[in-house]
Coordinates of C-alpha atoms and ligand atoms in Angstrom, one line a residue:
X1 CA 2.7 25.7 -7.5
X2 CA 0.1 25.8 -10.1
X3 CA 0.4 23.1 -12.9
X4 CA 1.6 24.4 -16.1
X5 CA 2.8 21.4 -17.8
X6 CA 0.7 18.2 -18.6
X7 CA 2.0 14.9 -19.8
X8 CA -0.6 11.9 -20.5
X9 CA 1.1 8.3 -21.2
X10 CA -1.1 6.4 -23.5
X11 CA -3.0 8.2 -26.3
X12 CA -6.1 5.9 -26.4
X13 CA -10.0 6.2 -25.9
X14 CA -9.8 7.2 -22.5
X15 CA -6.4 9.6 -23.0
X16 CA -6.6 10.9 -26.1
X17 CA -10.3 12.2 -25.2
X18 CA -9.4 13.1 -21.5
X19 CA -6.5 15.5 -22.4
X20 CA -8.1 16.7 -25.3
X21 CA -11.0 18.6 -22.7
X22 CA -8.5 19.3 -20.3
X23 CA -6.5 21.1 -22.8
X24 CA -9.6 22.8 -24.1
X25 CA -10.4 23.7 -21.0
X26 CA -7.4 24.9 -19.4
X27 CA -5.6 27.1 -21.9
X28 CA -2.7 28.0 -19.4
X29 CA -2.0 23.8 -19.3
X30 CA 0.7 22.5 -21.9
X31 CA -1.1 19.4 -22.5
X32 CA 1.4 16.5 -24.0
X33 CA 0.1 13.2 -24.9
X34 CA 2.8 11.0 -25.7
X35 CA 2.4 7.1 -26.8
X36 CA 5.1 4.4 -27.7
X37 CA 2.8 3.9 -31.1
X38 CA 3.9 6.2 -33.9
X39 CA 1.2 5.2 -36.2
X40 CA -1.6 6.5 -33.4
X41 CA 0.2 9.6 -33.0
X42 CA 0.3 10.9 -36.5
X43 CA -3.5 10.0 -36.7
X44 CA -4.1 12.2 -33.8
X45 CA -1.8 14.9 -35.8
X46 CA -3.6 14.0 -38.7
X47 CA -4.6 17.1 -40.4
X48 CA -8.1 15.5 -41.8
X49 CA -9.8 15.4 -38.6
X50 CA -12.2 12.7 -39.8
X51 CA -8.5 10.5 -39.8
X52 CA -8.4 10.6 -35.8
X53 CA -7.6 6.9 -34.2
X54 CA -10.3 7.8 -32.2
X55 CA -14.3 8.1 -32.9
X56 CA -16.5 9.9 -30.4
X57 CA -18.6 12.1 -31.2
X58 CA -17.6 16.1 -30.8
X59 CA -14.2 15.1 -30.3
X60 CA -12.9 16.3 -33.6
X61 CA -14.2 19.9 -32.6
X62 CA -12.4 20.1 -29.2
X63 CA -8.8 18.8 -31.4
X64 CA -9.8 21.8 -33.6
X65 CA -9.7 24.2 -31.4
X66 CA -6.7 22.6 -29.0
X67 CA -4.4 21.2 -31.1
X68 CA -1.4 23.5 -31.7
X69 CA -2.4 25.8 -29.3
X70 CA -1.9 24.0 -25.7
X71 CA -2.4 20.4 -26.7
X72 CA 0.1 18.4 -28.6
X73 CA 0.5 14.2 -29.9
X74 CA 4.4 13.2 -29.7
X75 CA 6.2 10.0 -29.6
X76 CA 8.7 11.9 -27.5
X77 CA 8.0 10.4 -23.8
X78 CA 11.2 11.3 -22.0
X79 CA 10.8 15.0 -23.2
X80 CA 7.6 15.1 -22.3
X81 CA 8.0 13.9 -18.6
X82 CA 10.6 16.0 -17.7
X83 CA 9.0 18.9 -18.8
X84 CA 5.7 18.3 -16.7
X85 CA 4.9 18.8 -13.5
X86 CA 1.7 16.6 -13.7
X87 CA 1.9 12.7 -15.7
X88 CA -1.3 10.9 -15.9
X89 CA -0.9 7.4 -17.3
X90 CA -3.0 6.0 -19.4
X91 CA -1.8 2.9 -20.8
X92 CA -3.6 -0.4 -21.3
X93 CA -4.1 -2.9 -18.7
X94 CA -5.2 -5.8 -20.4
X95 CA -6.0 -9.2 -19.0
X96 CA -2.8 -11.3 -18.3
X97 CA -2.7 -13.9 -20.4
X98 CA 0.1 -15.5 -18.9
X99 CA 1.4 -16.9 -15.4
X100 CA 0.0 -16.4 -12.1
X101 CA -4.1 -14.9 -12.2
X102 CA -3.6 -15.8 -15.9
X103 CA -7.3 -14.6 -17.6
X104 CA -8.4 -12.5 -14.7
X105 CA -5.4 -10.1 -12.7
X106 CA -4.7 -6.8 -14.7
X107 CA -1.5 -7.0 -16.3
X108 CA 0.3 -4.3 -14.8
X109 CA 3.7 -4.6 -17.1
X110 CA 3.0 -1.3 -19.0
X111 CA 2.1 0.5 -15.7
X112 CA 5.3 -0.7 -14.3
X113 CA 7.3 0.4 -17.6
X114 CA 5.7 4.0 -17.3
X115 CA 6.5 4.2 -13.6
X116 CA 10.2 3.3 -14.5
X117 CA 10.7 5.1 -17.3
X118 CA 9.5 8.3 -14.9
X119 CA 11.6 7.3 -12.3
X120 CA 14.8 7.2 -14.9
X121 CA 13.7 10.8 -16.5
X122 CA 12.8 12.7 -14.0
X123 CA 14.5 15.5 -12.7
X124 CA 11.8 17.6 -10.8
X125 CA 9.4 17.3 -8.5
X126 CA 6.2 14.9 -10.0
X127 CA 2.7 14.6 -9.3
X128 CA 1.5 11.2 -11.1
X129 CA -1.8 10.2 -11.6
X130 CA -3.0 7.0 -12.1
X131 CA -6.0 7.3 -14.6
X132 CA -5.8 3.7 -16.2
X133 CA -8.4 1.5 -14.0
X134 CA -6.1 -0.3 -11.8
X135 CA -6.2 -3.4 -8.7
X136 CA -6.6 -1.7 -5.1
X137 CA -3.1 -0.7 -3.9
X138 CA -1.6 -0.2 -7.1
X139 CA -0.7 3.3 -6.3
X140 CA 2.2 1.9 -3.4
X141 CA 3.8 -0.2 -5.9
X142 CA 4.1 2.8 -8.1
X143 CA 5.3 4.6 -5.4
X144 CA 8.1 2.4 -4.2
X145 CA 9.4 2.2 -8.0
X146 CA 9.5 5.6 -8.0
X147 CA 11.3 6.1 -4.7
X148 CA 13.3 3.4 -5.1
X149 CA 15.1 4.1 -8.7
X150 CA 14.3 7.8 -9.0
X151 CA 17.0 10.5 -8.9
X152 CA 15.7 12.0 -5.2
X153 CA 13.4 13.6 -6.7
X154 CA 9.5 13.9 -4.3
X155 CA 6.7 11.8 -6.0
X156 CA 3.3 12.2 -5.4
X157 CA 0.6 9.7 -6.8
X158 CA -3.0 10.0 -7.0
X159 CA -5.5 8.1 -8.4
X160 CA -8.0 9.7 -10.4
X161 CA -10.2 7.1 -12.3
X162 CA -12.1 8.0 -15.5
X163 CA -15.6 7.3 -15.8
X164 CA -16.6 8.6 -19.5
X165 CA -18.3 6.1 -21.3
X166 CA -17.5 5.6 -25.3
X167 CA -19.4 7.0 -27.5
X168 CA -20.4 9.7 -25.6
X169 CA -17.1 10.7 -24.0
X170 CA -17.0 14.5 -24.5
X171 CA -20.1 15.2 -23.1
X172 CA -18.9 12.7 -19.9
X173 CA -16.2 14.6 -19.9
X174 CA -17.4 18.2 -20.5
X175 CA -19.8 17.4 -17.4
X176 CA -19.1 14.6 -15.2
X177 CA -21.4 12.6 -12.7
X178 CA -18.5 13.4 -10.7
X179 CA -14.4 13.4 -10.9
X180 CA -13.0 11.4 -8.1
X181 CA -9.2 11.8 -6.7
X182 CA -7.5 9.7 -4.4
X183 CA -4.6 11.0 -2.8
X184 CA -2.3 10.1 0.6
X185 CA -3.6 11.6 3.5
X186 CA -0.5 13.4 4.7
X187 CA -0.1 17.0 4.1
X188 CA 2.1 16.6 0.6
X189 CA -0.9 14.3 -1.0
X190 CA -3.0 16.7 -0.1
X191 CA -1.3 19.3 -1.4
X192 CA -1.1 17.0 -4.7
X193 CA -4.6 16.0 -4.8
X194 CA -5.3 20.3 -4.3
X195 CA -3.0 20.3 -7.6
X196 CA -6.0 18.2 -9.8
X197 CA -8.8 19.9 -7.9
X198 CA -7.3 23.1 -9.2
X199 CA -7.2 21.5 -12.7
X200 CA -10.8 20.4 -12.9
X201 CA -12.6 22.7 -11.1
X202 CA -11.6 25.1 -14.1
X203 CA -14.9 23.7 -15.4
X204 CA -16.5 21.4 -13.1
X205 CA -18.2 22.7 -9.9
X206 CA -16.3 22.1 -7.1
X207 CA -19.5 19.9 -5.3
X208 CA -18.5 17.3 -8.1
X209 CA -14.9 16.9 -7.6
X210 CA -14.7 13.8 -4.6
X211 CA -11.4 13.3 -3.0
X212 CA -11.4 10.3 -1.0
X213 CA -8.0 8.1 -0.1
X214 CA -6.1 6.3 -2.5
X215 CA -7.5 2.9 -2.1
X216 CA -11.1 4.0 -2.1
X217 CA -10.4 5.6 -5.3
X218 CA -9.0 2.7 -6.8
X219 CA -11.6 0.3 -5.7
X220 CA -14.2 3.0 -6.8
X221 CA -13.9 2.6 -9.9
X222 CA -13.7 -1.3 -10.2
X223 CA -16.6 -1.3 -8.2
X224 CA -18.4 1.3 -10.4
X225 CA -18.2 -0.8 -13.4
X226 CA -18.9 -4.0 -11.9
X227 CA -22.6 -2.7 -10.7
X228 CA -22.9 -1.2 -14.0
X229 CA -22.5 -4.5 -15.7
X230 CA -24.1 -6.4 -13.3
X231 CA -27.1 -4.7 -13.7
X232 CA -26.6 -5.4 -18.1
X233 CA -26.5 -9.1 -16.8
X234 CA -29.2 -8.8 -14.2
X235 CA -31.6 -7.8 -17.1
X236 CA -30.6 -10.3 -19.7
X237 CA -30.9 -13.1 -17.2
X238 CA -34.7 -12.0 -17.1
X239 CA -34.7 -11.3 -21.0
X240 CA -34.3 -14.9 -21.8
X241 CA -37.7 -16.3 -18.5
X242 CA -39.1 -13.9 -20.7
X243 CA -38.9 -15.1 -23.9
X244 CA -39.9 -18.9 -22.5
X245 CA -42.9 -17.3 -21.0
X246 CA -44.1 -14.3 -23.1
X247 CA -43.3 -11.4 -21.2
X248 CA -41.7 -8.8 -23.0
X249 CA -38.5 -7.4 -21.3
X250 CA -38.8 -3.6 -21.8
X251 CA -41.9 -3.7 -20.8
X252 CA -40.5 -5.2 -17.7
X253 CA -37.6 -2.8 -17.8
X254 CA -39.7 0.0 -17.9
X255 CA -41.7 -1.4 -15.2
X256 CA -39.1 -1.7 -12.7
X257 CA -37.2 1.3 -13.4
X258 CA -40.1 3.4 -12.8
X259 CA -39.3 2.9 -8.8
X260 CA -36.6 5.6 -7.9
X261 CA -34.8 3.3 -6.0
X262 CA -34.1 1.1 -9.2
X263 CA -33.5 3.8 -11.9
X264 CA -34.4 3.6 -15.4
X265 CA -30.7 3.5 -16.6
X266 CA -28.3 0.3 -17.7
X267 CA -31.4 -1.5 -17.9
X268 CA -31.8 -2.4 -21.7
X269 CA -31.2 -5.9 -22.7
X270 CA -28.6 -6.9 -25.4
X271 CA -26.4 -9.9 -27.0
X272 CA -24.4 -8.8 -24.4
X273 CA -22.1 -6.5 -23.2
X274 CA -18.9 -5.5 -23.9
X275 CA -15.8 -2.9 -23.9
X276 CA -12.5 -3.2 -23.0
X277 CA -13.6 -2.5 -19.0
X278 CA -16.3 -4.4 -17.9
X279 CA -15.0 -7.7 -18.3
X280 CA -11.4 -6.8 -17.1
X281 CA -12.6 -5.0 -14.2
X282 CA -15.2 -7.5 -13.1
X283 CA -12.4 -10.0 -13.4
X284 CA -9.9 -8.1 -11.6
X285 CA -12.1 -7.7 -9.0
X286 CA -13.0 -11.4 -8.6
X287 CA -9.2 -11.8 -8.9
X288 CA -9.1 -9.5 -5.8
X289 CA -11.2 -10.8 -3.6
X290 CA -10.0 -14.5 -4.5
X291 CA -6.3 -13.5 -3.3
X292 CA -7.9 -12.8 -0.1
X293 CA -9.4 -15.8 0.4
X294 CA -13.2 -14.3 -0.1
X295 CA -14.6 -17.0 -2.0
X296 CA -18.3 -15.9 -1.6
X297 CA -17.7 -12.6 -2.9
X298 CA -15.1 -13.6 -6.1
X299 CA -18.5 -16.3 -7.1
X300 CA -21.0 -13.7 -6.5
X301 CA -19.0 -11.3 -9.0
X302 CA -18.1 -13.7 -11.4
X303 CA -21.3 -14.7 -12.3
X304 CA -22.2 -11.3 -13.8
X305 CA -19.5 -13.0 -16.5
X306 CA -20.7 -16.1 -16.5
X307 CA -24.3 -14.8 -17.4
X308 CA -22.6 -12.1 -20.2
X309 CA -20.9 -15.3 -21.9
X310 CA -24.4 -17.2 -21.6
X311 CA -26.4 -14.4 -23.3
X312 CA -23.9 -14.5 -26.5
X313 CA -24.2 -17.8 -27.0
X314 CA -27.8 -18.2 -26.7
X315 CA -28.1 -15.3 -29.3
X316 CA -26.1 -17.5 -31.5
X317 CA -27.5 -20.8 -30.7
X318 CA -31.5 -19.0 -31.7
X319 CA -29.8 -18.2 -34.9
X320 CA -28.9 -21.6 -35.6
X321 CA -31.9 -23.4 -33.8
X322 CA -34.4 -21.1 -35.7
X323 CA -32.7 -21.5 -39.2
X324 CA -33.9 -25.5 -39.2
X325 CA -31.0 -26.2 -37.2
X326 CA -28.0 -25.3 -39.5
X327 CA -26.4 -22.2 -40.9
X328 CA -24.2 -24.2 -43.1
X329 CA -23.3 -22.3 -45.8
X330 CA -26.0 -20.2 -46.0
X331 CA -25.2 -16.2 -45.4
X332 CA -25.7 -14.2 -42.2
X333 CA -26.1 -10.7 -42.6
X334 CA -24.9 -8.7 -39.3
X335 CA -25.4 -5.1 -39.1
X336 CA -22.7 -4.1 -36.6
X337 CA -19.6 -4.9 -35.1
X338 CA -18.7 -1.8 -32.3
X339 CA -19.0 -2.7 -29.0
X340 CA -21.7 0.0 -28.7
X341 CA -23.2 2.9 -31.4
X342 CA -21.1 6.0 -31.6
X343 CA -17.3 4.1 -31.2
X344 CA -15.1 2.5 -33.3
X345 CA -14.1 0.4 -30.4
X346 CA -14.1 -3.5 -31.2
X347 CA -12.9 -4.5 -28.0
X348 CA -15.0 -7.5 -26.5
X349 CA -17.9 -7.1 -28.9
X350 CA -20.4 -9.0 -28.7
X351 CA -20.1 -9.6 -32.6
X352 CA -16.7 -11.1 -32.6
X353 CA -17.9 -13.8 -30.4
X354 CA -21.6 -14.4 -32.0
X355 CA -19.3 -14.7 -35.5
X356 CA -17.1 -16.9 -33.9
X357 CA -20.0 -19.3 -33.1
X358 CA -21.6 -18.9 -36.4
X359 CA -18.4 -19.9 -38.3
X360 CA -18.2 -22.9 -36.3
X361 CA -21.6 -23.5 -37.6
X362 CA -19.8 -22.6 -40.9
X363 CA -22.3 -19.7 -42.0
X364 CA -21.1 -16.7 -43.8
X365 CA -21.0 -13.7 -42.5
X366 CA -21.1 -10.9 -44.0
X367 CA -20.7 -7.7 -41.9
X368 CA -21.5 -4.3 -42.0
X369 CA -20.6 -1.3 -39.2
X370 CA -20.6 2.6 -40.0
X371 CA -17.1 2.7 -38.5
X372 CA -15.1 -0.1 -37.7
X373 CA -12.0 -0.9 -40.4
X374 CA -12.3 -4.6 -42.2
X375 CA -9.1 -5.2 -41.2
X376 CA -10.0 -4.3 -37.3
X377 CA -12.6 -7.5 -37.4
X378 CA -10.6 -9.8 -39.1
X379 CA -7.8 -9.1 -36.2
X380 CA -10.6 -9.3 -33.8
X381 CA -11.5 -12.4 -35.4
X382 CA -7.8 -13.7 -35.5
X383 CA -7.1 -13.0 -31.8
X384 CA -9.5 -15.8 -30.6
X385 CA -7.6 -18.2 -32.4
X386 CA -10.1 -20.3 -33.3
X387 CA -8.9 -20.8 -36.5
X388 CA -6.5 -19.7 -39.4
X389 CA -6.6 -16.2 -40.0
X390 CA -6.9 -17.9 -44.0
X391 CA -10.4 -19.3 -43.0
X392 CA -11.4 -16.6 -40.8
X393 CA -11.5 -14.4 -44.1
X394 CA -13.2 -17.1 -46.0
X395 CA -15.6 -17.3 -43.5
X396 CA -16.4 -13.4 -42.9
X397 CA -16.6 -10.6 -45.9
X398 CA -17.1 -7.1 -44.8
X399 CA -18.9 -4.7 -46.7
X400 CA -18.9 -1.3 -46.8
X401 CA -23.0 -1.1 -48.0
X402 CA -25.5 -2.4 -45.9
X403 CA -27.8 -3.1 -48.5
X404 CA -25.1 -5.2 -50.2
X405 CA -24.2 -7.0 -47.0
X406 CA -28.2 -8.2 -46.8
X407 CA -28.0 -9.3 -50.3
X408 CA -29.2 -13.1 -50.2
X409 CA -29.1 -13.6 -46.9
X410 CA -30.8 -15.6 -45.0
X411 CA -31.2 -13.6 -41.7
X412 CA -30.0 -10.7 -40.7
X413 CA -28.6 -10.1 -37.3
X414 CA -27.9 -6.6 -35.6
X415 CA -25.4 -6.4 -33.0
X416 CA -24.7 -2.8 -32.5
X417 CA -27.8 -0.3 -31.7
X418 CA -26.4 2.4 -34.3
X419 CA -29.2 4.8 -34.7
X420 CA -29.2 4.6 -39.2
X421 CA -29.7 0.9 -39.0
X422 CA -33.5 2.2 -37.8
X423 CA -33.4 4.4 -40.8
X424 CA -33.0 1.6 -43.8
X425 CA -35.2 0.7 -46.2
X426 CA -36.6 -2.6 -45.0
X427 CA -38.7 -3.5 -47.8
X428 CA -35.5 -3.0 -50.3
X429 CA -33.7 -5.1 -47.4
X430 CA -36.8 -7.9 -47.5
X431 CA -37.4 -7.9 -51.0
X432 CA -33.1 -8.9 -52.1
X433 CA -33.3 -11.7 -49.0
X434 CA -33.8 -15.3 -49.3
X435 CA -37.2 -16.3 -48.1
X436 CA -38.5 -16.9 -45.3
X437 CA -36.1 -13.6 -44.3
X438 CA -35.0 -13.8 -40.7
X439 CA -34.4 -10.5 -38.8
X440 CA -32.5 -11.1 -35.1
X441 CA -32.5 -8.1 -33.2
X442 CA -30.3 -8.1 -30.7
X443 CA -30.3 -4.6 -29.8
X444 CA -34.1 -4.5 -29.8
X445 CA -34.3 -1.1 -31.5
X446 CA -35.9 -2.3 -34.8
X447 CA -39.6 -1.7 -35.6
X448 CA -41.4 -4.5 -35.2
X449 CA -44.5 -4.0 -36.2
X450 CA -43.0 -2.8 -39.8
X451 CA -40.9 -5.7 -40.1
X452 CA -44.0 -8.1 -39.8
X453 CA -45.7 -6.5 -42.2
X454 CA -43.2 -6.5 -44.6
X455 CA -43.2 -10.2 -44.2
X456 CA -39.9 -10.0 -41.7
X457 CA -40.0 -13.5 -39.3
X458 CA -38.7 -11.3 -36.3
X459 CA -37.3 -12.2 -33.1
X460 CA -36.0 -9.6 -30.7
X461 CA -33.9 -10.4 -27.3
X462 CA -36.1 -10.7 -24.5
X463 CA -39.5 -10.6 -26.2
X464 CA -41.8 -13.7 -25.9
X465 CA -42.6 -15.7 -29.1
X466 CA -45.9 -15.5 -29.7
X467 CA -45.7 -20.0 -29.5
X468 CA -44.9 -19.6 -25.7
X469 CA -48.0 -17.9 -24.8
X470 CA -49.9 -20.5 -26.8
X471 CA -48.2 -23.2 -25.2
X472 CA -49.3 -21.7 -21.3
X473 CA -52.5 -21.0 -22.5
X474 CA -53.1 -24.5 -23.5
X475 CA -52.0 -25.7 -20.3
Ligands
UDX501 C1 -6.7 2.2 -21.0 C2 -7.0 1.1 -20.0 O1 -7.4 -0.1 -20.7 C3 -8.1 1.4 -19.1 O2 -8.2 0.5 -18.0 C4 -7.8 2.7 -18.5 O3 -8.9 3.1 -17.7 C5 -7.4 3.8 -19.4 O4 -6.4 3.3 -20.4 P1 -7.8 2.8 -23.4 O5 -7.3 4.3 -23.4 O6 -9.1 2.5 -23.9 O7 -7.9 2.4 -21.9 O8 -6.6 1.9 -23.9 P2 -5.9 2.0 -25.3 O9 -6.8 2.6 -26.3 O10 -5.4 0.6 -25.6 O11 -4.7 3.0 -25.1 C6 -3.6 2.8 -24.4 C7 -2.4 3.4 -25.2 O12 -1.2 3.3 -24.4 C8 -2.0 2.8 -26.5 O13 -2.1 3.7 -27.5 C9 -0.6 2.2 -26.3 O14 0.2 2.3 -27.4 C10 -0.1 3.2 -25.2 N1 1.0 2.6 -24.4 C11 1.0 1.4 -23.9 C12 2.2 3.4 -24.3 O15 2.3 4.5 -24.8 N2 3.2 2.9 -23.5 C13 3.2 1.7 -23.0 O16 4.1 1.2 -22.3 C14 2.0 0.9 -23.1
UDX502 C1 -18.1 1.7 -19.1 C2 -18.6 2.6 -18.0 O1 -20.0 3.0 -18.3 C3 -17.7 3.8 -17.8 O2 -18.2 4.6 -16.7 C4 -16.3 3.4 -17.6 O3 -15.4 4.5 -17.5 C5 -15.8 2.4 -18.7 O4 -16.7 1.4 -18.9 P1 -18.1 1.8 -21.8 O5 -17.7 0.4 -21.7 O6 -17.4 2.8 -22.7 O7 -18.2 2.5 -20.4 O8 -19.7 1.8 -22.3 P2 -21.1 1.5 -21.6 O9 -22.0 2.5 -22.1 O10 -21.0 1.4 -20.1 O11 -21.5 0.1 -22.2 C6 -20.8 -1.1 -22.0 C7 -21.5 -2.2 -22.6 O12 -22.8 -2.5 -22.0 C8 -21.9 -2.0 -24.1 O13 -21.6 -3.2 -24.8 C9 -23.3 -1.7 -24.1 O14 -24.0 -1.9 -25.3 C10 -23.8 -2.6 -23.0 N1 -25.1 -2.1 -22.3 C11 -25.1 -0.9 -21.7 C12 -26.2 -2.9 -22.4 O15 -26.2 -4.0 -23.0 N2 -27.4 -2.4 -21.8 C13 -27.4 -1.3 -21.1 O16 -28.5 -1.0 -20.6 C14 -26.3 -0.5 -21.1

């Protein structure tokens, strides 16, 4: 049985963009993304593709060419299930915030919705594939929902985590590392997990399509993610030994990653990292091994958070520290508020939680990002709960002109590496801020050298003052 019909649950980064490629890809494939929010649908039906819910680069070329054809948006979930052979879902699995592993287990509640809601629909035969990054043994839960309440029809799950990062998710997607699928060993799941090979391989070679078992998947994935950010943390721990001691961290960075068995990449220091996985997964996992009574190994984990939290509040802290030791009414320019360039994704920004800090040093902020909404970093802002949403907009104003966001201000701080903010006119910048002007590069992709000479005081993260190596050498 070749797969003909496609439904995705959950039209967000990671679904919208995955079904998109799949759809361009596999013209024979009806793909049908359906989501519970009516509001993100119609953006992704939105005729001006510049209106899509989602930024990524390239993405509005593959809707163009899909969308109508064999890809379709549609609030219409039952319709869409029955009608598919195949469902990925793809809903959010947010930290619980509630009960039992409250701030670290995934909060399964939507994944357990979905797998109901199949159950109740379904008429057919179903292959469903897990590609929201889930705990280890997720999939048998699904699977005994689905057996349990379902209309004797056969189920098949597999796990098939997605690995594109943001910002550059059509190429991730256009040409994987690799696709991993995780499927039950018996003769049906591999029959099932045959079913997504078949789908993939329409454009990925077949040497980069892994199929492994279920729970390797699963773990996969959570384990992929927690190296990544471990290694983000590994290299801001050092960023900050080498601002005490004058070493300059990309020079170290570059250093070390020229040994093949280190790797150049996920070794640039920042205020810290964020996205709506790292965290979460990293969390989950300590969560994981915690339940089973690894203590060593949930510590050794949750440190790479404990060290991501450390390296946002020190950015603040310098801020504060290096403006005489109070922001207090004096304005902070930041020039972004994206988790990374090239997305419109807020989620666990660095900036919301730098802001947060710098209003409860009551500075104002005024913030500037190419893409993200006003409205997206006052709700940001607002779902801390630090305080009132009332002085959450007294305390930030968003503008729309970078130039106008610098006006007056005292430093300016960039959060996000966007490639224009390398681009601006720094002596127009320098010459409309207060004096001394204060540049915080938190991204470290500023010119330096420029900035000095335009009369800039810059500090960049991991990069030794030039008063540490005085104070060795006079030692
Ligand atoms: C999500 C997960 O967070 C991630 O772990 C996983 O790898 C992929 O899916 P993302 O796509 O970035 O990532 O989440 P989000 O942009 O929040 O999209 C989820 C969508 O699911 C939302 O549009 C939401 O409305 C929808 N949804 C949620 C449903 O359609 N039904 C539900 O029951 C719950
Ligand atoms: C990550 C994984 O890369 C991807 O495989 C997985 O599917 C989802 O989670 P994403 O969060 O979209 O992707 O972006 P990523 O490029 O990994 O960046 C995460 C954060 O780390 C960003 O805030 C980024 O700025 C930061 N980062 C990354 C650094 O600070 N330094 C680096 O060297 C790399």
């Amino acid at each position: 049985m070749a797969v003909k019909h496609i439904c995705c649950i959950g039209a967000g980064y990671v679904g919208g963009p995955t079904m998109a490629v799949i759809a361009q890809k596999c013209p024979d494939i009806k793909v049908t993304v359906v989501d519970i929010n009516e509001k993100r649908i119609a953006a992704w039906n939105h005729e001006d593709l510049s209106k899509l819910p989602v930024y990524e680069p390239g993405l509005d070329e593959v809707v163009k060419e899909a969308r109508g054809r064999n890809l379709f948006f549609s609030t219409e979930v039952d319709k869409a299930i029955e009608e598919a052979e195949m469902i990925f879902i793809s809903v959010n699995t947010p930290t619980k915030t509630y009960g039992k592993g409250k701030g670290m287990a995934a909060d399964l509640k939507y994944i357990e919705l979905c797998a109901r809601q199949i159950a109740r629909v379904s008429k057919s035969d179903k292959i469903v594939v897990e590609k929201s990054t889930l705990p280890v043994r997720t999939a048998s839960a699904i699977k005994s929902i689905l057996e349990n309440t379902g209309n004797n029809v056969n189920f098949q799950i597999l796990s098939n985590p997605e690995f594109l990062a943001e910002g550059t998710a059509i190429q991730d997607l256009h040409a994987p590392d690799r696709v991993l699928i995780g499927g039950e060993t018996s003769a049906e799941g591999e029959r099932a997990i045959q079913e997504l090979v078949d789908v993939y391989s329409q454009w990925v070679p077949k040497e980069n399509i892994l199929t492994t078992n279920v729970w390797s998947s699963e773990l996969s994935k959570l384990t992929a993610n927690a190296f990544l950010a471990q290694r983000v943390s590994s290299i801001n721990a050092l960023s900050e030994l080498c601002e005490k001691t004058g070493a300059d961290v990309n020079e170290v960075a570059k250093a070390i990653g020229m040994d093949s068995r280190i790797g150049p990449k996920f070794l640039k220091s920042s205020v810290g990292f964020g996205g709506s996985c790292f965290q979460k997964d990293i969390l989950n996992l300590v969560y994981i091994a915690k339940t089973y009574g690894l203590n060593e190994v949930a510590d050794y984990w949750e440190q790479v958070i404990i060290m991501n939290d450390h390296q946002k509040r020190r950015f603040a802290n310098n801020i504060v520290s290096t403006l005489y030791n109070t922001v207090s009414g004096k304005k902070i320019a930041f020039l972004g508020w994206a988790f990374k360039k090239d997305t419109n994704d807020t989620r666990e920004s660095a900036a919301i939680y730098v802001a947060d800090d710098l209003l409860n040093e009551q500075a104002q902020i005024a913030a500037f990002d190419p893409k993200v909404e006003e409205e997206q970093m006052y709700a940001d802002l607002d779902y801390l709960n630090t305080r009132s949403s009332d002085e959450n907009r007294k305390g930030l104003s968003v503008f729309k002109d970078p130039y106008e966001a610098c006006k007056d201000a005292h430093a300016v701080a960039v959060l996000t590496e966007w490639e224009e903010f390398k681009e601006y006119d720094w002596k127009r910048i320098y010459d409309n801020m207060q004096k001394p002007a204060f540049v915080f590069d938190g991204r470290g992709i500023l010119d330096k050298k420029l900035l000095n000479n335009l009369g800039f005081v810059y500090y960049r993260i991991g990069e030794g003052a030039q008063e540490a190596m005085e104070v060795q050498a006079s030692h």
